[in-house]
Amino acid sequence: MTTTTDPFRTTVPLPPGGTIPLLGFGTWQITGDAARQAVGWALEAGYRHLDTATVYRNEAEVGAGLRDSGLPREDVFLTTKVPPNRAGQELATLQQSLTALGTDHVDLWLIHWPNGSDVASGTWRALVEAREQGLARSIGVSNYSLGQLDALTEETGVTPAVNQIEWSPFLFDAAVADGHRRRGVALEGYSPFQASRLDHPTLTDIAARLGKAPTQVIVRWHLQHEVVVIPKSANRERIVANAAVGDIELTAADMAALDGLAGQG
């Protein structure tokens, strides 16, 4: 991990090259002008990692927010996802995403979820092709188990760079985290607050001692575990606050206490 006090510049490496910012901005359930505005606020606050998906129906607004920011495209890490029901239409779907986003490539393209017991190896091969064509710099999956990651690798010979799953202190599983690390797969967590009990005494006590909100403690917990986190909000103040974690450091005891919240949600 590249260590810095700036959470926006803390990264982990991704194969076949490049890095992913550990802190990103999620856009699930934010649509229309609210999505364009929220993306603008996030980029103004310092976020340089945006996460969207075909099924979110907000790629055009995310792209508009990025263009409105005036930031160079290369300064922002951009992720989108393809649903497995687009089998046979993957590259056409990506082209639609690129057009909506207003870019000629994404930094990360994910299979949004496995197709039941089918790990979508056909779709995965299309993602590999997109990477080879330069349309996606890195490729990965979302909502896959470790067993499904292994099956996909065995069937195709290519291991996903990222697996995006629901994650929080209340869902922490050391075996899952270690399993991703051993496979060389970056773990990315979504819904960090929704999957948490923000009023749990362990969490609120740590937050009170640090003078921070429970949500900020959760973001910092992800960063110190080197897990990518993509908190989302359509509220400007919360967007800014969620990233205001560069001035705190959780102790080993804090981290252990937060890890111990697993299963208490």
Coordinates of N, CA and C in Angstrom, one line a residue, residues 14-156:
L14 N -3.1 -2.9 -8.9 CA -4.0 -3.8 -9.7 C -3.2 -4.4 -10.8
P15 N -3.4 -5.7 -11.1 CA -2.8 -6.3 -12.3 C -3.7 -5.9 -13.5
P16 N -3.1 -5.8 -14.7 CA -1.7 -6.1 -15.0 C -0.8 -4.9 -14.7
G17 N -1.3 -3.8 -14.2 CA -0.5 -2.6 -13.9 C -1.4 -1.5 -13.4
G18 N -0.9 -0.5 -12.8 CA -1.7 0.6 -12.3 C -2.1 0.3 -10.9
T19 N -2.9 1.3 -10.4 CA -3.3 1.2 -9.0 C -4.8 1.6 -8.9
I20 N -5.4 1.3 -7.8 CA -6.8 1.7 -7.5 C -6.8 2.5 -6.2
P21 N -7.4 3.7 -6.2 CA -7.5 4.5 -4.9 C -8.4 3.7 -3.9
L22 N -7.9 3.6 -2.7 CA -8.6 2.9 -1.7 C -10.0 3.5 -1.3
L23 N -10.1 4.8 -1.5 CA -11.3 5.5 -1.2 C -11.9 6.0 -2.5
G24 N -13.2 5.6 -2.7 CA -13.9 6.0 -3.9 C -15.3 6.5 -3.5
F25 N -16.0 6.9 -4.5 CA -17.4 7.4 -4.4 C -18.4 6.5 -5.1
G26 N -19.3 6.0 -4.3 CA -20.3 5.1 -4.9 C -21.5 5.9 -5.3
T27 N -22.2 5.4 -6.4 CA -23.3 6.1 -6.9 C -24.6 5.3 -7.0
W28 N -24.6 4.1 -6.4 CA -25.8 3.3 -6.4 C -27.0 4.0 -5.9
Q29 N -28.2 3.9 -6.6 CA -29.4 4.6 -6.2 C -29.4 6.1 -6.2
I30 N -28.4 6.7 -6.8 CA -28.4 8.1 -7.1 C -28.6 8.3 -8.6
T31 N -29.7 8.9 -9.0 CA -30.0 9.0 -10.4 C -30.3 10.5 -10.8
G32 N -30.4 10.7 -12.1 CA -30.7 12.0 -12.7 C -29.8 13.1 -12.3
D33 N -30.3 14.3 -12.1 CA -29.5 15.4 -11.8 C -28.8 15.3 -10.5
A34 N -29.4 14.5 -9.5 CA -28.8 14.3 -8.2 C -27.5 13.6 -8.4
A35 N -27.4 12.7 -9.3 CA -26.1 11.9 -9.5 C -25.1 12.9 -10.1
R36 N -25.4 13.7 -11.1 CA -24.5 14.6 -11.7 C -23.9 15.5 -10.6
Q37 N -24.8 16.0 -9.8 CA -24.5 17.0 -8.7 C -23.6 16.3 -7.7
A38 N -24.0 15.1 -7.3 CA -23.2 14.4 -6.2 C -21.8 14.1 -6.7
V39 N -21.7 13.7 -7.9 CA -20.4 13.4 -8.5 C -19.5 14.7 -8.5
G40 N -20.1 15.8 -8.9 CA -19.4 17.0 -8.9 C -18.9 17.4 -7.5
W41 N -19.8 17.2 -6.5 CA -19.4 17.5 -5.1 C -18.2 16.6 -4.6
A42 N -18.3 15.3 -5.0 CA -17.3 14.4 -4.6 C -16.0 14.8 -5.2
L43 N -16.0 15.1 -6.5 CA -14.7 15.4 -7.1 C -14.2 16.8 -6.6
E44 N -15.0 17.7 -6.3 CA -14.6 18.9 -5.7 C -14.0 18.7 -4.3
A45 N -14.5 17.7 -3.6 CA -14.0 17.4 -2.2 C -12.7 16.7 -2.3
G46 N -12.3 16.1 -3.4 CA -11.0 15.4 -3.5 C -11.1 14.0 -4.0
Y47 N -12.3 13.4 -4.0 CA -12.4 12.0 -4.5 C -11.8 11.9 -5.9
R48 N -11.1 10.8 -6.2 CA -10.6 10.6 -7.6 C -10.9 9.2 -8.0
H49 N -12.0 8.6 -7.5 CA -12.4 7.3 -7.8 C -13.9 7.3 -7.8
L50 N -14.6 7.0 -9.0 CA -16.0 6.9 -9.1 C -16.5 5.5 -9.5
D51 N -17.6 5.1 -8.9 CA -18.1 3.7 -9.1 C -19.5 3.8 -9.6
T52 N -19.8 3.2 -10.8 CA -21.1 3.2 -11.3 C -21.4 1.8 -11.9
A53 N -22.5 1.6 -12.6 CA -22.8 0.3 -13.2 C -23.9 0.5 -14.3
T54 N -24.0 -0.4 -15.2 CA -25.0 -0.3 -16.2 C -26.4 -0.3 -15.6
V55 N -26.6 -1.2 -14.6 CA -28.0 -1.2 -14.0 C -28.3 -0.1 -13.1
Y56 N -27.3 0.8 -12.8 CA -27.6 2.0 -12.0 C -28.4 3.0 -12.8
R57 N -28.3 3.0 -14.1 CA -28.9 3.9 -15.0 C -28.5 5.4 -14.7
N58 N -27.2 5.5 -14.4 CA -26.8 6.9 -14.1 C -25.4 7.2 -14.7
E59 N -25.0 6.3 -15.7 CA -23.6 6.5 -16.3 C -23.5 7.8 -17.0
A60 N -24.6 8.3 -17.7 CA -24.5 9.6 -18.4 C -24.3 10.7 -17.4
E61 N -25.0 10.6 -16.2 CA -24.9 11.7 -15.2 C -23.6 11.7 -14.5
V62 N -23.0 10.5 -14.3 CA -21.7 10.4 -13.7 C -20.7 11.0 -14.7
G63 N -20.8 10.6 -16.0 CA -19.9 11.2 -17.0 C -20.1 12.7 -17.0
A64 N -21.3 13.2 -16.9 CA -21.5 14.7 -17.0 C -20.9 15.4 -15.8
G65 N -21.0 14.7 -14.6 CA -20.4 15.3 -13.4 C -18.8 15.3 -13.5
L66 N -18.3 14.3 -14.1 CA -16.8 14.3 -14.4 C -16.4 15.4 -15.3
R67 N -17.2 15.5 -16.5 CA -16.8 16.6 -17.4 C -17.0 18.0 -16.8
D68 N -18.0 18.2 -16.1 CA -18.3 19.5 -15.5 C -17.2 19.9 -14.5
S69 N -16.5 18.9 -13.9 CA -15.5 19.1 -12.9 C -14.2 19.8 -13.5
G70 N -14.0 19.6 -14.8 CA -12.8 20.1 -15.5 C -11.6 19.3 -15.2
L71 N -11.7 18.2 -14.5 CA -10.5 17.4 -14.2 C -10.1 16.6 -15.4
P72 N -8.8 16.4 -15.6 CA -8.4 15.5 -16.7 C -8.9 14.1 -16.5
R73 N -9.3 13.5 -17.5 CA -9.8 12.1 -17.4 C -8.8 11.2 -16.7
E74 N -7.5 11.4 -16.9 CA -6.5 10.5 -16.3 C -6.4 10.7 -14.8
D75 N -7.0 11.7 -14.3 CA -6.9 12.0 -12.9 C -7.9 11.2 -12.1
V76 N -8.9 10.6 -12.8 CA -10.0 10.0 -12.1 C -10.1 8.5 -12.5
F77 N -10.2 7.7 -11.5 CA -10.3 6.2 -11.7 C -11.8 5.9 -11.8
L78 N -12.2 5.3 -12.9 CA -13.6 5.1 -13.2 C -13.9 3.6 -13.4
T79 N -15.0 3.2 -12.6 CA -15.4 1.8 -12.6 C -16.9 1.8 -13.1
T80 N -17.2 0.8 -14.0 CA -18.5 0.4 -14.3 C -18.7 -1.1 -14.3
K81 N -19.9 -1.6 -14.4 CA -20.2 -3.0 -14.3 C -21.2 -3.5 -15.3
V82 N -21.0 -4.7 -15.8 CA -21.9 -5.3 -16.7 C -22.8 -6.4 -16.0
P83 N -24.1 -6.4 -16.2 CA -24.9 -7.5 -15.6 C -24.7 -8.8 -16.4
P84 N -24.8 -10.0 -15.8 CA -24.5 -11.2 -16.5 C -25.6 -11.5 -17.5
N85 N -26.8 -10.9 -17.4 CA -27.8 -11.1 -18.4 C -27.5 -10.5 -19.8
R86 N -26.4 -9.8 -19.9 CA -25.9 -9.3 -21.2 C -25.0 -10.2 -21.9
A87 N -25.0 -11.5 -21.5 CA -24.2 -12.5 -22.1 C -24.3 -12.5 -23.7
G88 N -23.2 -12.4 -24.4 CA -23.2 -12.3 -25.8 C -23.3 -10.9 -26.3
Q89 N -23.5 -9.9 -25.4 CA -23.6 -8.5 -25.7 C -22.7 -7.7 -24.9
E90 N -21.7 -8.3 -24.3 CA -20.8 -7.6 -23.3 C -20.1 -6.4 -23.9
L91 N -19.4 -6.6 -25.1 CA -18.7 -5.5 -25.6 C -19.6 -4.4 -26.1
A92 N -20.8 -4.7 -26.7 CA -21.7 -3.7 -27.1 C -22.2 -2.9 -25.8
T93 N -22.4 -3.6 -24.7 CA -22.8 -3.0 -23.5 C -21.7 -2.0 -23.0
L94 N -20.5 -2.5 -23.1 CA -19.4 -1.6 -22.7 C -19.3 -0.4 -23.6
Q95 N -19.5 -0.5 -24.8 CA -19.5 0.6 -25.7 C -20.6 1.6 -25.3
Q96 N -21.7 1.1 -25.0 CA -22.8 2.0 -24.5 C -22.4 2.7 -23.2
S97 N -21.7 2.0 -22.3 CA -21.3 2.6 -21.1 C -20.3 3.7 -21.4
L98 N -19.3 3.4 -22.3 CA -18.3 4.4 -22.6 C -18.9 5.7 -23.2
T99 N -19.9 5.5 -24.1 CA -20.5 6.6 -24.7 C -21.2 7.4 -23.7
A100 N -22.0 6.8 -22.8 CA -22.7 7.5 -21.7 C -21.7 8.2 -20.8
L101 N -20.6 7.6 -20.5 CA -19.6 8.2 -19.6 C -18.8 9.3 -20.2
G102 N -18.7 9.2 -21.6 CA -17.9 10.2 -22.3 C -16.4 9.9 -22.2
T103 N -16.1 8.7 -22.3 CA -14.7 8.3 -22.3 C -14.4 7.1 -23.2
D104 N -13.1 6.9 -23.6 CA -12.8 5.8 -24.5 C -12.3 4.6 -23.7
H105 N -12.3 4.6 -22.4 CA -11.9 3.5 -21.6 C -12.4 3.7 -20.2
V106 N -12.6 2.5 -19.5 CA -12.8 2.6 -18.0 C -11.5 2.0 -17.4
D107 N -11.3 2.4 -16.1 CA -10.1 1.9 -15.4 C -10.4 0.5 -14.8
L108 N -11.7 0.2 -14.6 CA -12.1 -1.1 -14.1 C -13.5 -1.5 -14.6
W109 N -13.6 -2.7 -15.1 CA -14.9 -3.2 -15.6 C -15.2 -4.5 -14.9
L110 N -16.3 -4.6 -14.2 CA -16.7 -5.7 -13.4 C -17.9 -6.5 -13.9
I111 N -17.9 -7.8 -13.7 CA -19.2 -8.5 -13.8 C -19.9 -8.2 -12.6
H112 N -21.1 -7.8 -12.7 CA -21.8 -7.2 -11.5 C -22.2 -8.3 -10.5
W113 N -22.5 -9.5 -11.0 CA -22.8 -10.6 -10.0 C -22.8 -11.9 -10.8
P114 N -22.5 -13.0 -10.2 CA -22.5 -14.3 -10.9 C -23.9 -14.7 -11.3
N115 N -24.0 -15.5 -12.3 CA -25.3 -15.9 -12.8 C -25.8 -17.2 -12.2
G116 N -26.3 -17.0 -10.9 CA -26.6 -18.2 -10.1 C -25.4 -19.0 -9.8
S117 N -25.5 -20.3 -10.2 CA -24.3 -21.2 -10.0 C -23.3 -21.1 -11.1
D118 N -23.7 -20.4 -12.1 CA -22.8 -20.1 -13.3 C -21.9 -18.9 -13.0
V119 N -20.6 -19.1 -13.1 CA -19.7 -18.0 -12.7 C -19.5 -17.1 -13.9
A120 N -20.2 -17.3 -15.0 CA -20.2 -16.4 -16.1 C -18.9 -16.3 -16.8
S121 N -18.3 -17.5 -17.1 CA -17.0 -17.6 -17.7 C -17.0 -17.0 -19.1
G122 N -18.1 -17.1 -19.8 CA -18.2 -16.6 -21.2 C -18.1 -15.1 -21.1
T123 N -18.9 -14.5 -20.2 CA -18.8 -13.0 -20.0 C -17.4 -12.6 -19.6
W124 N -16.8 -13.4 -18.7 CA -15.5 -13.1 -18.2 C -14.5 -13.0 -19.4
R125 N -14.6 -13.9 -20.4 CA -13.7 -13.9 -21.5 C -13.9 -12.6 -22.3
A126 N -15.1 -12.1 -22.4 CA -15.4 -10.9 -23.0 C -14.7 -9.7 -22.3
L127 N -14.7 -9.8 -21.0 CA -14.0 -8.7 -20.2 C -12.5 -8.8 -20.5
V128 N -11.9 -10.0 -20.6 CA -10.5 -10.2 -21.0 C -10.2 -9.5 -22.3
E129 N -11.1 -9.8 -23.3 CA -11.0 -9.2 -24.6 C -11.0 -7.6 -24.5
A130 N -11.9 -7.1 -23.7 CA -12.0 -5.7 -23.6 C -10.7 -5.1 -23.0
R131 N -10.1 -5.8 -22.1 CA -8.8 -5.4 -21.5 C -7.7 -5.4 -22.6
E132 N -7.7 -6.4 -23.4 CA -6.7 -6.6 -24.4 C -6.9 -5.5 -25.5
Q133 N -8.1 -5.0 -25.7 CA -8.4 -3.9 -26.6 C -8.1 -2.5 -26.0
G134 N -7.8 -2.5 -24.8 CA -7.6 -1.2 -24.1 C -8.9 -0.5 -23.7
L135 N -10.0 -1.1 -23.8 CA -11.3 -0.5 -23.4 C -11.5 -0.5 -21.9
A136 N -10.8 -1.4 -21.2 CA -10.8 -1.5 -19.7 C -9.4 -1.8 -19.3
R137 N -8.9 -1.0 -18.4 CA -7.5 -1.2 -18.0 C -7.3 -2.4 -17.0
S138 N -8.3 -2.6 -16.2 CA -8.3 -3.7 -15.3 C -9.7 -4.3 -15.3
I139 N -9.8 -5.6 -15.0 CA -11.1 -6.2 -15.0 C -11.3 -7.0 -13.7
G140 N -12.6 -7.2 -13.3 CA -12.8 -7.9 -12.1 C -14.3 -8.4 -12.0
V141 N -14.7 -8.7 -10.8 CA -16.1 -9.2 -10.6 C -16.6 -8.5 -9.3
S142 N -17.9 -8.8 -9.1 CA -18.6 -8.3 -7.9 C -19.5 -9.4 -7.4
N143 N -19.6 -9.5 -6.1 CA -20.5 -10.5 -5.4 C -20.2 -11.9 -5.6
Y144 N -18.9 -12.2 -5.8 CA -18.4 -13.6 -6.0 C -17.8 -14.1 -4.7
S145 N -18.0 -15.4 -4.4 CA -17.4 -16.0 -3.3 C -16.0 -16.4 -3.6
L146 N -15.2 -16.8 -2.7 CA -13.9 -17.3 -3.0 C -13.9 -18.5 -3.9
G147 N -14.9 -19.4 -3.6 CA -15.0 -20.6 -4.5 C -15.3 -20.2 -5.9
Q148 N -16.2 -19.2 -6.1 CA -16.5 -18.8 -7.4 C -15.3 -18.1 -8.1
L149 N -14.5 -17.3 -7.3 CA -13.3 -16.8 -7.9 C -12.4 -17.9 -8.4
D150 N -12.2 -18.9 -7.6 CA -11.4 -20.1 -8.0 C -11.9 -20.7 -9.3
A151 N -13.3 -20.9 -9.3 CA -13.9 -21.6 -10.5 C -13.6 -20.8 -11.8
L152 N -13.8 -19.5 -11.6 CA -13.6 -18.6 -12.8 C -12.2 -18.6 -13.3
T153 N -11.2 -18.6 -12.3 CA -9.8 -18.7 -12.7 C -9.5 -20.0 -13.4
E154 N -10.0 -21.1 -12.8 CA -9.8 -22.4 -13.4 C -10.3 -22.6 -14.8
E155 N -11.5 -22.0 -15.0 CA -12.2 -22.2 -16.3 C -11.6 -21.3 -17.4
T156 N -10.9 -20.2 -17.0 CA -10.5 -19.2 -18.0 C -9.0 -19.0 -18.0

